[in-house]
Tab-separated table of C-alpha atoms and ligand atoms in Angstrom:
chain	number	residue	atom	x	y	z
A	1	MET	CA	17.770	-13.847	-69.863
A	2	VAL	CA	16.891	-11.240	-67.107
A	3	ALA	CA	13.210	-10.565	-66.637
A	4	ALA	CA	11.909	-7.030	-66.739
A	5	ASP	CA	11.243	-5.626	-63.195
A	6	SER	CA	8.553	-3.511	-61.814
A	7	THR	CA	9.820	-0.407	-63.693
A	8	MET	CA	8.564	-2.264	-66.932
A	9	ARG	CA	9.030	0.000	-69.933
A	10	MET	CA	7.124	0.218	-73.170
A	11	GLU	CA	9.977	0.201	-75.527
A	12	PRO	CA	11.753	-3.229	-76.326
A	13	ALA	CA	14.529	-4.180	-73.893
A	14	TRP	CA	18.285	-3.895	-74.502
A	15	ARG	CA	19.473	-6.893	-76.367
A	16	VAL	CA	22.917	-8.074	-75.365
A	17	LEU	CA	24.611	-10.429	-77.754
A	18	GLY	CA	26.952	-12.239	-75.502
A	19	CYS	CA	29.092	-15.306	-75.292
A	20	ARG	CA	29.156	-17.374	-72.077
A	21	GLY	CA	32.068	-16.468	-69.883
A	22	CYS	CA	33.100	-13.479	-72.158
A	23	GLY	CA	33.521	-9.758	-71.663
A	24	SER	CA	29.850	-9.439	-72.484
A	25	ALA	CA	29.328	-10.520	-68.751
A	26	ILE	CA	30.812	-7.100	-67.721
A	27	VAL	CA	28.132	-5.231	-69.642
A	28	GLU	CA	25.488	-7.562	-68.268
A	29	CYS	CA	26.634	-6.661	-64.817
A	30	ALA	CA	26.512	-3.008	-65.466
A	31	LEU	CA	22.876	-3.310	-66.836
A	32	VAL	CA	21.741	-5.371	-63.788
A	33	LEU	CA	23.289	-2.783	-61.362
A	34	ALA	CA	21.691	-0.048	-63.235
A	35	LYS	CA	18.270	-1.968	-63.138
A	36	ILE	CA	18.011	-1.799	-66.889
A	37	PRO	CA	16.145	-4.871	-68.249
A	38	TYR	CA	17.785	-6.623	-70.987
A	39	GLU	CA	17.444	-9.753	-73.122
A	40	ARG	CA	20.537	-11.983	-73.469
A	41	GLU	CA	21.203	-13.681	-76.704
A	42	GLU	CA	23.920	-16.216	-76.828
A	43	ALA	CA	26.263	-15.562	-79.776
A	44	ASP	CA	29.345	-17.717	-79.699
A	45	TYR	CA	31.964	-16.148	-82.052
A	46	ALA	CA	33.835	-19.433	-82.101
A	47	THR	CA	31.004	-20.989	-84.251
A	48	LYS	CA	29.894	-20.196	-87.684
A	49	GLU	CA	26.333	-19.492	-86.640
A	50	GLY	CA	27.436	-17.203	-83.799
A	51	ARG	CA	29.927	-15.281	-86.081
A	52	ASP	CA	27.505	-14.910	-88.853
A	53	ARG	CA	24.978	-13.399	-86.334
A	54	LEU	CA	27.525	-11.100	-84.889
A	55	VAL	CA	29.050	-9.856	-88.141
A	56	GLN	CA	25.707	-8.499	-89.284
A	57	LEU	CA	25.862	-6.013	-86.385
A	58	ASN	CA	29.640	-5.756	-85.647
A	59	PRO	CA	32.248	-6.217	-88.324
A	60	LEU	CA	34.737	-7.516	-85.662
A	61	ALA	CA	32.322	-10.218	-84.802
A	62	GLN	CA	32.992	-9.708	-81.066
A	63	VAL	CA	31.012	-9.626	-77.986
A	64	PRO	CA	29.661	-7.566	-76.343
A	65	THR	CA	27.486	-6.407	-79.141
A	66	VAL	CA	24.397	-4.675	-77.997
A	67	ILE	CA	21.154	-3.504	-79.565
A	68	LEU	CA	19.608	-0.529	-77.761
A	69	PRO	CA	15.870	-0.131	-77.455
A	70	ASP	CA	15.836	2.399	-80.418
A	71	GLY	CA	17.696	-0.090	-82.543
A	72	THR	CA	21.135	1.510	-82.331
A	73	VAL	CA	23.931	-0.953	-82.137
A	74	MET	CA	26.715	-0.445	-79.669
A	75	THR	CA	29.983	-2.424	-79.392
A	76	GLU	CA	33.083	-2.003	-77.152
A	77	SER	CA	32.679	-2.749	-73.450
A	78	ALA	CA	34.224	0.534	-72.394
A	79	ALA	CA	31.829	2.554	-74.554
A	80	LEU	CA	28.881	0.564	-73.196
A	81	VAL	CA	29.958	0.915	-69.514
A	82	LEU	CA	30.482	4.697	-70.002
A	83	TYR	CA	27.072	4.920	-71.583
A	84	ILE	CA	25.243	2.885	-69.015
A	85	GLY	CA	27.045	4.938	-66.370
A	86	GLY	CA	25.396	8.074	-67.871
A	87	VAL	CA	21.991	6.521	-68.051
A	88	ALA	CA	22.176	5.703	-64.260
A	89	PRO	CA	24.578	8.269	-62.896
A	90	GLU	CA	23.308	7.870	-59.314
A	91	LEU	CA	24.833	4.416	-59.438
A	92	GLY	CA	28.413	5.590	-59.404
A	93	LEU	CA	29.506	2.890	-61.868
A	94	VAL	CA	31.438	5.691	-63.566
A	95	PRO	CA	32.755	8.578	-61.353
A	96	ASP	CA	31.162	11.949	-62.061
A	97	VAL	CA	32.944	14.468	-64.175
A	98	ARG	CA	33.675	16.596	-61.143
A	99	ASP	CA	35.064	13.717	-59.198
A	100	PRO	CA	38.751	13.679	-59.234
A	101	LEU	CA	38.654	9.882	-59.289
A	102	ARG	CA	37.265	9.893	-62.858
A	103	ARG	CA	40.701	10.495	-64.184
A	104	GLU	CA	42.026	7.326	-62.666
A	105	PHE	CA	38.884	5.550	-63.696
A	106	LEU	CA	39.299	6.462	-67.285
A	107	ARG	CA	42.925	5.781	-67.310
A	108	TRP	CA	42.550	2.153	-66.054
A	109	LEU	CA	39.245	1.453	-67.942
A	110	MET	CA	41.239	2.259	-71.236
A	111	PHE	CA	44.212	0.199	-69.988
A	112	LEU	CA	42.022	-2.738	-69.483
A	113	VAL	CA	40.405	-2.538	-72.845
A	114	ALA	CA	43.384	-1.235	-74.930
A	115	ALA	CA	46.295	-3.070	-73.303
A	116	VAL	CA	44.997	-6.178	-71.536
A	117	TYR	CA	42.062	-7.218	-73.714
A	118	PRO	CA	44.146	-7.287	-76.917
A	119	THR	CA	46.399	-9.967	-75.355
A	120	PHE	CA	43.472	-12.244	-75.745
A	121	THR	CA	42.576	-10.992	-79.222
A	122	TYR	CA	45.912	-12.288	-80.357
A	123	GLY	CA	46.576	-15.013	-77.916
A	124	ASP	CA	43.273	-16.927	-77.837
A	125	GLU	CA	43.436	-18.106	-81.309
A	126	PRO	CA	47.076	-17.562	-82.463
A	127	ALA	CA	46.409	-19.533	-85.722
A	128	LYS	CA	44.383	-16.525	-86.927
A	129	TRP	CA	47.533	-14.408	-86.857
A	130	THR	CA	50.502	-16.694	-87.449
A	131	HIS	CA	51.127	-19.980	-89.261
A	132	ASP	CA	54.525	-20.864	-87.782
A	133	GLY	CA	54.629	-19.260	-84.381
A	134	GLU	CA	51.328	-20.195	-82.682
A	135	GLU	CA	52.783	-21.586	-79.500
A	136	GLU	CA	55.139	-18.611	-79.270
A	137	LEU	CA	52.373	-16.116	-79.724
A	138	ARG	CA	50.157	-17.717	-77.089
A	139	ARG	CA	53.218	-17.883	-74.682
A	140	THR	CA	54.361	-14.211	-75.237
A	141	THR	CA	50.802	-12.798	-74.959
A	142	ASP	CA	50.155	-14.827	-71.837
A	143	GLU	CA	53.446	-13.580	-70.293
A	144	HIS	CA	52.866	-9.982	-71.361
A	145	ARG	CA	49.467	-10.006	-69.807
A	146	LYS	CA	50.914	-11.050	-66.434
A	147	SER	CA	53.082	-8.002	-66.483
A	148	LEU	CA	50.166	-5.802	-67.360
A	149	TRP	CA	48.157	-7.198	-64.473
A	150	ARG	CA	51.020	-6.526	-62.108
A	151	LEU	CA	50.823	-2.764	-63.118
A	152	VAL	CA	46.987	-2.750	-62.621
A	153	GLU	CA	47.607	-4.431	-59.202
A	154	GLY	CA	49.956	-1.472	-58.348
A	155	ALA	CA	47.018	1.016	-59.204
A	156	VAL	CA	44.385	-0.523	-56.889
A	157	ARG	CA	43.590	1.642	-53.961
A	158	GLY	CA	41.657	-0.950	-52.072
A	159	PRO	CA	39.357	-2.314	-50.880
A	160	TRP	CA	37.831	-1.516	-54.404
A	161	PHE	CA	39.827	-0.382	-57.265
A	162	LEU	CA	39.226	3.207	-56.668
A	163	GLY	CA	39.272	3.048	-52.923
A	164	GLU	CA	36.015	3.164	-50.792
A	165	THR	CA	33.575	3.316	-53.633
A	166	PRO	CA	32.925	0.421	-56.120
A	167	SER	CA	32.994	1.308	-59.797
A	168	ALA	CA	32.729	-0.388	-63.190
A	169	LEU	CA	36.529	-1.342	-62.993
A	170	ASP	CA	35.630	-3.806	-60.258
A	171	LEU	CA	33.329	-5.611	-62.661
A	172	TYR	CA	36.091	-5.750	-65.212
A	173	VAL	CA	38.349	-7.243	-62.562
A	174	SER	CA	35.802	-9.904	-61.452
A	175	VAL	CA	35.185	-11.044	-65.159
A	176	MET	CA	38.823	-10.749	-66.514
A	177	THR	CA	40.481	-12.506	-63.617
A	178	ARG	CA	38.510	-15.559	-64.477
A	179	TRP	CA	40.470	-15.757	-67.786
A	180	ARG	CA	44.142	-16.846	-68.168
A	181	PRO	CA	46.159	-16.696	-65.992
A	182	ARG	CA	43.108	-17.364	-63.872
A	183	ARG	CA	42.278	-16.880	-60.331
A	184	GLU	CA	44.919	-18.997	-58.571
A	185	TRP	CA	47.559	-16.855	-60.124
A	186	PHE	CA	45.907	-13.764	-59.058
A	187	ALA	CA	45.663	-15.015	-55.518
A	188	GLN	CA	49.365	-15.599	-55.497
A	189	ASN	CA	50.523	-12.499	-57.478
A	190	CYS	CA	47.842	-9.841	-57.314
A	191	PRO	CA	46.103	-10.226	-53.983
A	192	ARG	CA	44.293	-6.789	-54.212
A	193	LEU	CA	42.708	-7.743	-57.511
A	194	TYR	CA	41.932	-11.163	-56.324
A	195	LYS	CA	40.078	-9.729	-53.225
A	196	ILE	CA	38.076	-7.349	-55.535
A	197	ALA	CA	37.091	-10.349	-57.756
A	198	LEU	CA	35.821	-12.264	-54.800
A	199	ALA	CA	33.868	-9.323	-53.418
A	200	VAL	CA	32.122	-8.720	-56.743
A	201	ASP	CA	31.495	-12.431	-57.295
A	202	ALA	CA	29.696	-12.365	-54.004
A	203	ASP	CA	27.317	-9.571	-54.948
A	204	PRO	CA	23.817	-11.150	-54.778
A	205	ARG	CA	22.523	-8.839	-57.509
A	206	LEU	CA	24.876	-10.465	-59.987
A	207	ALA	CA	24.063	-13.956	-59.317
A	208	GLY	CA	22.004	-14.422	-62.481
A	209	VAL	CA	24.877	-13.042	-64.602
A	210	TRP	CA	27.287	-15.490	-63.000
A	211	ALA	CA	24.787	-18.354	-63.473
A	212	ASP	CA	24.254	-17.499	-67.248
A	213	ASN	CA	28.048	-17.033	-67.797
A	214	PHE	CA	29.972	-19.223	-65.546
A	215	PRO	CA	27.528	-22.187	-64.854
A	216	ALA	CA	29.064	-24.578	-62.260
B	301	GSH	N1	37.483	-4.210	-77.347
B	301	GSH	C1	36.449	-5.064	-77.151
B	301	GSH	C2	36.987	-6.394	-77.191
B	301	GSH	C3	35.823	-7.521	-77.113
B	301	GSH	C4	36.445	-8.896	-77.329
B	301	GSH	O1	37.631	-9.149	-77.662
B	301	GSH	N2	35.595	-9.933	-76.979
B	301	GSH	C5	35.991	-11.244	-77.138
B	301	GSH	C6	35.308	-12.160	-76.137
B	301	GSH	S1	35.658	-11.834	-74.520
B	301	GSH	C7	35.638	-11.737	-78.540
B	301	GSH	O2	34.571	-11.418	-79.013
B	301	GSH	N3	36.538	-12.493	-79.178
B	301	GSH	C8	36.497	-12.909	-80.481
B	301	GSH	C9	37.451	-12.285	-81.499
B	301	GSH	O3	38.032	-11.329	-81.066
B	301	GSH	O4	37.402	-12.673	-82.660
B	301	GSH	C10	35.594	-4.792	-75.822
B	301	GSH	O5	36.166	-4.117	-75.032
B	301	GSH	O6	34.397	-5.032	-75.878
């Protein structure tokens, strides 16, 4: 849980239903950088208790699922990142509408959530989707993901995804490169993404998010 800072507000904090090590960490990073206080609730979709809790708010029972201070429920990491970027535009998490980099930003944000993320949806628990091809589904989605990451690598301007200015894309890179095929593969095959991941990992503002999500 992240404590409220000196800009303490009267309304209840944002509530992030997240699962340790999951994509909810991306939204947590964005909230921390935007200095928006939030409460973190562990909701592990792999357990009955966690799924029951999530499904009350999100029919997909996925994380991130977020309850805003006025009670509105938001899901989908990209929607949340775009929204948080609008709440704290000065932060540059999301390039401004007049910034030509916004087009690249939107393209690759959607690529990450619409192309890369579903490889986990179908590959993480293949038994949900097939009864006689589980190994094959895991293998093919893992292989497909590698080819997608190579495309992403080709789009990185460096040193950050969009060049000189960090953005929310870098947060996705840091969190998603911790998942299969994991960091060592990125070091060998996608060095620009690997470098971004290490740079985001080292941001001291995010230390609490990493401690909650990826305890040593
Ligand atoms: N499109 C969603 C995907 C979220 C997602 O797949 N989250 C994973 C954890 S990293 C999850 O909840 N998986 C459980 C499931 O799909 O049943 C987003 O970008 O937020």
